[in-house]
Amino acid sequence: MAATTATAPLGEQTPTSPSSGSVPFDLSQPPLIEGFSPLPRLKEETFKEKFLRKTKDNPFVPIGCLGTAGALMFGLRAFHQGKTRESQMLMRGRIFAQGFTVVAIVVGVFVTAFKPKQ
């Protein structure tokens, strides 16, 4: 019987037997996952750049958040001052603003999901 040696294709990693005390894979490199090729990142986005990009994609979410926070602050101030009627109206406005924000988020998710890929 003749012994044949098979060579592994270039794209695959062959498992090596771990030597005493070593790890079976290289921790300095990301793992190779079959069928997955990550997109290269051109550059890391700062918080400000990401915030501006997301605001341009869906401007109603920050507007709803600001409306919610404003109604809450003014409602709590009116409650502290003893103006119960004004406080109740502002709390109802806060709930409306929260609903507006949630609807804006859901619409933004659907628009993003159905947007054609570039």
PDB file of N, CA, C and O in Angstrom, residues 67-105:
ATOM      1  N   GLY A  67     -38.353  66.638  22.496  1.00  0.00           N
ATOM      2  CA  GLY A  67     -39.715  66.949  22.933  1.00  0.00           C
ATOM      3  C   GLY A  67     -40.083  66.207  24.204  1.00  0.00           C
ATOM      4  O   GLY A  67     -40.700  66.777  25.121  1.00  0.00           O
ATOM      5  N   THR A  68     -39.694  64.950  24.288  1.00  0.00           N
ATOM      6  CA  THR A  68     -39.969  64.154  25.492  1.00  0.00           C
ATOM      7  C   THR A  68     -39.246  64.737  26.701  1.00  0.00           C
ATOM      8  O   THR A  68     -39.844  64.925  27.769  1.00  0.00           O
ATOM      9  N   ALA A  69     -37.971  65.033  26.534  1.00  0.00           N
ATOM     10  CA  ALA A  69     -37.189  65.576  27.654  1.00  0.00           C
ATOM     11  C   ALA A  69     -37.719  66.949  28.075  1.00  0.00           C
ATOM     12  O   ALA A  69     -37.806  67.244  29.275  1.00  0.00           O
ATOM     13  N   GLY A  70     -38.067  67.781  27.103  1.00  0.00           N
ATOM     14  CA  GLY A  70     -38.593  69.111  27.434  1.00  0.00           C
ATOM     15  C   GLY A  70     -39.910  69.037  28.175  1.00  0.00           C
ATOM     16  O   GLY A  70     -40.109  69.733  29.181  1.00  0.00           O
ATOM     17  N   ALA A  71     -40.830  68.198  27.696  1.00  0.00           N
ATOM     18  CA  ALA A  71     -42.120  68.059  28.376  1.00  0.00           C
ATOM     19  C   ALA A  71     -41.939  67.503  29.775  1.00  0.00           C
ATOM     20  O   ALA A  71     -42.623  67.924  30.724  1.00  0.00           O
ATOM     21  N   LEU A  72     -41.021  66.571  29.947  1.00  0.00           N
ATOM     22  CA  LEU A  72     -40.766  66.010  31.271  1.00  0.00           C
ATOM     23  C   LEU A  72     -40.213  67.068  32.221  1.00  0.00           C
ATOM     24  O   LEU A  72     -40.682  67.200  33.361  1.00  0.00           O
ATOM     25  N   MET A  73     -39.231  67.835  31.751  1.00  0.00           N
ATOM     26  CA  MET A  73     -38.625  68.852  32.621  1.00  0.00           C
ATOM     27  C   MET A  73     -39.641  69.922  33.020  1.00  0.00           C
ATOM     28  O   MET A  73     -39.767  70.264  34.202  1.00  0.00           O
ATOM     29  N   PHE A  74     -40.387  70.443  32.049  1.00  0.00           N
ATOM     30  CA  PHE A  74     -41.367  71.475  32.366  1.00  0.00           C
ATOM     31  C   PHE A  74     -42.518  70.913  33.197  1.00  0.00           C
ATOM     32  O   PHE A  74     -43.054  71.600  34.069  1.00  0.00           O
ATOM     33  N   GLY A  75     -42.888  69.657  32.960  1.00  0.00           N
ATOM     34  CA  GLY A  75     -43.941  69.028  33.753  1.00  0.00           C
ATOM     35  C   GLY A  75     -43.529  68.826  35.194  1.00  0.00           C
ATOM     36  O   GLY A  75     -44.316  69.058  36.121  1.00  0.00           O
ATOM     37  N   LEU A  76     -42.296  68.411  35.412  1.00  0.00           N
ATOM     38  CA  LEU A  76     -41.805  68.251  36.789  1.00  0.00           C
ATOM     39  C   LEU A  76     -41.685  69.599  37.487  1.00  0.00           C
ATOM     40  O   LEU A  76     -41.973  69.721  38.689  1.00  0.00           O
ATOM     41  N   ARG A  77     -41.271  70.602  36.763  1.00  0.00           N
ATOM     42  CA  ARG A  77     -41.175  71.950  37.344  1.00  0.00           C
ATOM     43  C   ARG A  77     -42.565  72.462  37.741  1.00  0.00           C
ATOM     44  O   ARG A  77     -42.747  73.004  38.835  1.00  0.00           O
ATOM     45  N   ALA A  78     -43.552  72.257  36.871  1.00  0.00           N
ATOM     46  CA  ALA A  78     -44.918  72.683  37.189  1.00  0.00           C
ATOM     47  C   ALA A  78     -45.458  71.895  38.379  1.00  0.00           C
ATOM     48  O   ALA A  78     -46.153  72.453  39.245  1.00  0.00           O
ATOM     49  N   PHE A  79     -45.135  70.614  38.458  1.00  0.00           N
ATOM     50  CA  PHE A  79     -45.580  69.798  39.594  1.00  0.00           C
ATOM     51  C   PHE A  79     -44.957  70.300  40.892  1.00  0.00           C
ATOM     52  O   PHE A  79     -45.619  70.378  41.924  1.00  0.00           O
ATOM     53  N   HIS A  80     -43.677  70.661  40.834  1.00  0.00           N
ATOM     54  CA  HIS A  80     -42.986  71.174  42.020  1.00  0.00           C
ATOM     55  C   HIS A  80     -43.582  72.509  42.478  1.00  0.00           C
ATOM     56  O   HIS A  80     -43.649  72.786  43.678  1.00  0.00           O
ATOM     57  N   GLN A  81     -44.028  73.303  41.524  1.00  0.00           N
ATOM     58  CA  GLN A  81     -44.613  74.606  41.856  1.00  0.00           C
ATOM     59  C   GLN A  81     -46.074  74.490  42.281  1.00  0.00           C
ATOM     60  O   GLN A  81     -46.684  75.480  42.667  1.00  0.00           O
ATOM     61  N   GLY A  82     -46.647  73.301  42.180  1.00  0.00           N
ATOM     62  CA  GLY A  82     -48.026  73.110  42.609  1.00  0.00           C
ATOM     63  C   GLY A  82     -49.055  73.373  41.525  1.00  0.00           C
ATOM     64  O   GLY A  82     -50.247  73.432  41.811  1.00  0.00           O
ATOM     65  N   LYS A  83     -48.652  73.528  40.298  1.00  0.00           N
ATOM     66  CA  LYS A  83     -49.576  73.757  39.182  1.00  0.00           C
ATOM     67  C   LYS A  83     -49.986  72.387  38.629  1.00  0.00           C
ATOM     68  O   LYS A  83     -49.445  71.904  37.640  1.00  0.00           O
ATOM     69  N   THR A  84     -50.982  71.787  39.263  1.00  0.00           N
ATOM     70  CA  THR A  84     -51.333  70.411  38.912  1.00  0.00           C
ATOM     71  C   THR A  84     -51.920  70.296  37.515  1.00  0.00           C
ATOM     72  O   THR A  84     -51.636  69.333  36.801  1.00  0.00           O
ATOM     73  N   ARG A  85     -52.759  71.246  37.138  1.00  0.00           N
ATOM     74  CA  ARG A  85     -53.389  71.171  35.803  1.00  0.00           C
ATOM     75  C   ARG A  85     -52.319  71.251  34.701  1.00  0.00           C
ATOM     76  O   ARG A  85     -52.323  70.461  33.762  1.00  0.00           O
ATOM     77  N   GLU A  86     -51.406  72.207  34.834  1.00  0.00           N
ATOM     78  CA  GLU A  86     -50.328  72.353  33.846  1.00  0.00           C
ATOM     79  C   GLU A  86     -49.414  71.124  33.843  1.00  0.00           C
ATOM     80  O   GLU A  86     -48.990  70.642  32.796  1.00  0.00           O
ATOM     81  N   SER A  87     -49.151  70.600  35.038  1.00  0.00           N
ATOM     82  CA  SER A  87     -48.308  69.415  35.154  1.00  0.00           C
ATOM     83  C   SER A  87     -48.943  68.226  34.440  1.00  0.00           C
ATOM     84  O   SER A  87     -48.259  67.488  33.719  1.00  0.00           O
ATOM     85  N   GLN A  88     -50.257  68.024  34.626  1.00  0.00           N
ATOM     86  CA  GLN A  88     -50.958  66.925  33.968  1.00  0.00           C
ATOM     87  C   GLN A  88     -50.909  67.066  32.442  1.00  0.00           C
ATOM     88  O   GLN A  88     -50.689  66.093  31.727  1.00  0.00           O
ATOM     89  N   MET A  89     -51.105  68.285  31.959  1.00  0.00           N
ATOM     90  CA  MET A  89     -51.077  68.512  30.507  1.00  0.00           C
ATOM     91  C   MET A  89     -49.678  68.227  29.935  1.00  0.00           C
ATOM     92  O   MET A  89     -49.545  67.635  28.858  1.00  0.00           O
ATOM     93  N   LEU A  90     -48.644  68.634  30.649  1.00  0.00           N
ATOM     94  CA  LEU A  90     -47.280  68.398  30.178  1.00  0.00           C
ATOM     95  C   LEU A  90     -46.915  66.911  30.238  1.00  0.00           C
ATOM     96  O   LEU A  90     -46.180  66.415  29.373  1.00  0.00           O
ATOM     97  N   MET A  91     -47.431  66.186  31.222  1.00  0.00           N
ATOM     98  CA  MET A  91     -47.165  64.749  31.284  1.00  0.00           C
ATOM     99  C   MET A  91     -47.874  64.025  30.135  1.00  0.00           C
ATOM    100  O   MET A  91     -47.348  63.073  29.569  1.00  0.00           O
ATOM    101  N   ARG A  92     -49.049  64.484  29.774  1.00  0.00           N
ATOM    102  CA  ARG A  92     -49.732  63.911  28.608  1.00  0.00           C
ATOM    103  C   ARG A  92     -48.965  64.250  27.328  1.00  0.00           C
ATOM    104  O   ARG A  92     -48.871  63.424  26.412  1.00  0.00           O
ATOM    105  N   GLY A  93     -48.428  65.437  27.273  1.00  0.00           N
ATOM    106  CA  GLY A  93     -47.593  65.814  26.131  1.00  0.00           C
ATOM    107  C   GLY A  93     -46.336  64.967  26.059  1.00  0.00           C
ATOM    108  O   GLY A  93     -45.874  64.619  24.976  1.00  0.00           O
ATOM    109  N   ARG A  94     -45.781  64.629  27.219  1.00  0.00           N
ATOM    110  CA  ARG A  94     -44.591  63.768  27.265  1.00  0.00           C
ATOM    111  C   ARG A  94     -44.911  62.390  26.692  1.00  0.00           C
ATOM    112  O   ARG A  94     -44.138  61.833  25.908  1.00  0.00           O
ATOM    113  N   ILE A  95     -46.072  61.851  27.054  1.00  0.00           N
ATOM    114  CA  ILE A  95     -46.463  60.543  26.535  1.00  0.00           C
ATOM    115  C   ILE A  95     -46.659  60.608  25.017  1.00  0.00           C
ATOM    116  O   ILE A  95     -46.253  59.707  24.282  1.00  0.00           O
ATOM    117  N   PHE A  96     -47.267  61.688  24.535  1.00  0.00           N
ATOM    118  CA  PHE A  96     -47.422  61.878  23.094  1.00  0.00           C
ATOM    119  C   PHE A  96     -46.047  61.927  22.413  1.00  0.00           C
ATOM    120  O   PHE A  96     -45.831  61.300  21.368  1.00  0.00           O
ATOM    121  N   ALA A  97     -45.106  62.670  23.009  1.00  0.00           N
ATOM    122  CA  ALA A  97     -43.764  62.789  22.418  1.00  0.00           C
ATOM    123  C   ALA A  97     -43.038  61.443  22.431  1.00  0.00           C
ATOM    124  O   ALA A  97     -42.322  61.110  21.479  1.00  0.00           O
ATOM    125  N   GLN A  98     -43.234  60.656  23.493  1.00  0.00           N
ATOM    126  CA  GLN A  98     -42.622  59.329  23.539  1.00  0.00           C
ATOM    127  C   GLN A  98     -43.200  58.439  22.431  1.00  0.00           C
ATOM    128  O   GLN A  98     -42.463  57.710  21.774  1.00  0.00           O
ATOM    129  N   GLY A  99     -44.493  58.498  22.254  1.00  0.00           N
ATOM    130  CA  GLY A  99     -45.120  57.725  21.183  1.00  0.00           C
ATOM    131  C   GLY A  99     -44.616  58.149  19.821  1.00  0.00           C
ATOM    132  O   GLY A  99     -44.355  57.310  18.949  1.00  0.00           O
ATOM    133  N   PHE A 100     -44.474  59.456  19.625  1.00  0.00           N
ATOM    134  CA  PHE A 100     -43.942  59.981  18.366  1.00  0.00           C
ATOM    135  C   PHE A 100     -42.530  59.432  18.122  1.00  0.00           C
ATOM    136  O   PHE A 100     -42.194  59.030  17.007  1.00  0.00           O
ATOM    137  N   THR A 101     -41.715  59.395  19.171  1.00  0.00           N
ATOM    138  CA  THR A 101     -40.345  58.903  19.040  1.00  0.00           C
ATOM    139  C   THR A 101     -40.326  57.422  18.687  1.00  0.00           C
ATOM    140  O   THR A 101     -39.562  56.995  17.816  1.00  0.00           O
ATOM    141  N   VAL A 102     -41.162  56.634  19.340  1.00  0.00           N
ATOM    142  CA  VAL A 102     -41.212  55.196  19.059  1.00  0.00           C
ATOM    143  C   VAL A 102     -41.657  54.954  17.616  1.00  0.00           C
ATOM    144  O   VAL A 102     -41.081  54.127  16.900  1.00  0.00           O
ATOM    145  N   VAL A 103     -42.675  55.677  17.175  1.00  0.00           N
ATOM    146  CA  VAL A 103     -43.141  55.539  15.783  1.00  0.00           C
ATOM    147  C   VAL A 103     -42.031  55.948  14.816  1.00  0.00           C
ATOM    148  O   VAL A 103     -41.809  55.290  13.789  1.00  0.00           O
ATOM    149  N   ALA A 104     -41.299  57.016  15.132  1.00  0.00           N
ATOM    150  CA  ALA A 104     -40.192  57.456  14.271  1.00  0.00           C
ATOM    151  C   ALA A 104     -39.107  56.390  14.184  1.00  0.00           C
ATOM    152  O   ALA A 104     -38.541  56.154  13.106  1.00  0.00           O
ATOM    153  N   ILE A 105     -38.815  55.726  15.291  1.00  0.00           N
ATOM    154  CA  ILE A 105     -37.808  54.665  15.285  1.00  0.00           C
ATOM    155  C   ILE A 105     -38.275  53.497  14.423  1.00  0.00           C
ATOM    156  O   ILE A 105     -37.521  52.974  13.595  1.00  0.00           O
TER     157      ILE A 105
END
